[in-house]
Amino acid sequence: KALMFTFDDLHRLTPMAVQTLLRVVEKDKLPLALKGASEKLRDLFFSNLSERAGKMLREEIESLGPVKLREVDEAQANIVALAKEMAATGQIEIGENKDEELVY
């Protein structure tokens, strides 16, 4: 179970890690992936975008209309794989828990 990492687990990313991920994710995958995401997860991504970029992304999600669940799952899996790869190479850090204390 510790090895299982899903799209919903992306809420464990720090804001800096989300921004790093947003820079490399394929632009056509993000709207699709967020179409099927929880409001909490959508907010995480929108809060790490500029106001203008967030507005454009929201419009893009709305303009998608109905999409196949399989397409949403594929887009989410693609982003999860990218996040895992970036974490493995040290580009981003995936926290165990958002409430975890940090020592500076």
Coordinates of C-alpha atoms in Angstrom, one line a residue:
K1 CA 0.0 0.0 0.0
A2 CA 2.9 2.3 0.7
L3 CA 3.9 2.0 -3.0
M4 CA 0.5 2.9 -4.2
F5 CA 0.4 6.5 -5.3
T6 CA -2.7 7.9 -7.0
F7 CA -3.7 11.2 -8.5
D8 CA -5.5 12.2 -5.3
D9 CA -2.1 11.7 -3.4
L10 CA -0.8 14.8 -5.3
H11 CA -2.3 16.9 -2.5
R12 CA 0.8 15.9 -0.5
L13 CA 3.0 18.0 -2.9
T14 CA 4.4 21.3 -1.6
P15 CA 3.3 24.4 -3.5
M16 CA 6.8 24.6 -5.0
A17 CA 6.6 20.9 -6.2
V18 CA 3.2 21.6 -7.8
Q19 CA 4.6 24.5 -9.7
T20 CA 7.6 22.4 -10.8
L21 CA 5.2 19.7 -12.0
L22 CA 3.0 22.2 -13.8
R23 CA 6.0 23.4 -15.8
V24 CA 6.6 19.9 -17.3
V25 CA 3.1 18.4 -17.5
E26 CA 1.7 18.2 -21.0
K27 CA -0.7 21.1 -21.5
D28 CA -3.4 18.9 -23.0
K29 CA -3.3 16.4 -20.1
L30 CA -3.9 18.8 -17.2
P31 CA -7.5 19.9 -18.1
L32 CA -8.5 16.3 -18.7
A33 CA -7.0 15.1 -15.5
L34 CA -8.6 17.9 -13.5
K35 CA -11.9 17.3 -15.1
G36 CA -12.3 14.2 -12.9
A37 CA -10.4 15.5 -9.9
S38 CA -11.9 16.5 -6.5
E39 CA -12.5 20.2 -5.8
K40 CA -9.7 20.1 -3.2
L41 CA -7.2 18.8 -5.8
R42 CA -8.4 21.3 -8.4
D43 CA -7.9 24.1 -5.9
L44 CA -4.3 22.9 -5.2
F45 CA -3.4 23.3 -8.9
F46 CA -5.3 26.6 -9.4
S47 CA -3.7 28.1 -6.3
N48 CA -0.3 27.5 -7.9
L49 CA -1.1 29.1 -11.2
S50 CA -1.3 32.8 -12.0
E51 CA -4.8 34.3 -12.0
R52 CA -4.8 34.5 -15.8
A53 CA -3.5 30.9 -16.3
G54 CA -6.0 29.6 -13.8
K55 CA -8.9 31.3 -15.6
M56 CA -7.7 29.9 -18.9
L57 CA -7.4 26.4 -17.4
R58 CA -10.9 26.6 -15.9
E59 CA -12.3 27.7 -19.3
E60 CA -10.5 24.8 -20.9
I61 CA -11.9 22.3 -18.4
E62 CA -15.5 23.7 -19.0
S63 CA -15.1 23.6 -22.8
L64 CA -14.2 19.9 -22.7
G65 CA -17.8 18.9 -22.2
P66 CA -18.4 15.2 -21.4
V67 CA -15.3 13.1 -21.6
K68 CA -14.7 9.4 -21.2
L69 CA -13.6 8.2 -17.8
R70 CA -10.8 6.2 -19.5
E71 CA -9.4 9.4 -20.9
V72 CA -9.4 11.1 -17.5
D73 CA -7.8 8.1 -15.9
E74 CA -5.1 8.0 -18.6
A75 CA -4.3 11.7 -18.1
Q76 CA -4.2 11.4 -14.3
A77 CA -2.0 8.3 -14.6
N78 CA 0.4 10.2 -16.9
I79 CA 0.7 13.1 -14.4
V80 CA 1.2 10.6 -11.5
A81 CA 3.9 8.8 -13.4
L82 CA 5.6 12.1 -14.2
A83 CA 5.4 13.2 -10.5
K84 CA 6.9 9.8 -9.4
E85 CA 9.7 10.1 -11.9
M86 CA 10.5 13.7 -10.8
A87 CA 10.5 12.6 -7.2
A88 CA 12.9 9.7 -8.0
T89 CA 15.3 12.1 -9.6
G90 CA 15.0 14.6 -6.8
Q91 CA 13.3 17.4 -8.8
I92 CA 10.3 17.4 -6.4
E93 CA 9.6 16.0 -3.0
I94 CA 6.4 14.1 -2.2
G95 CA 5.6 14.6 1.5
E96 CA 4.2 11.7 3.5
N97 CA 1.7 14.0 5.1
K98 CA 0.7 17.7 4.7
D99 CA 0.6 18.1 8.5
E100 CA 4.2 16.7 8.9
E101 CA 6.5 19.1 10.8
L102 CA 9.5 20.5 9.0
V103 CA 12.8 21.4 10.7
Y104 CA 14.7 24.4 9.1

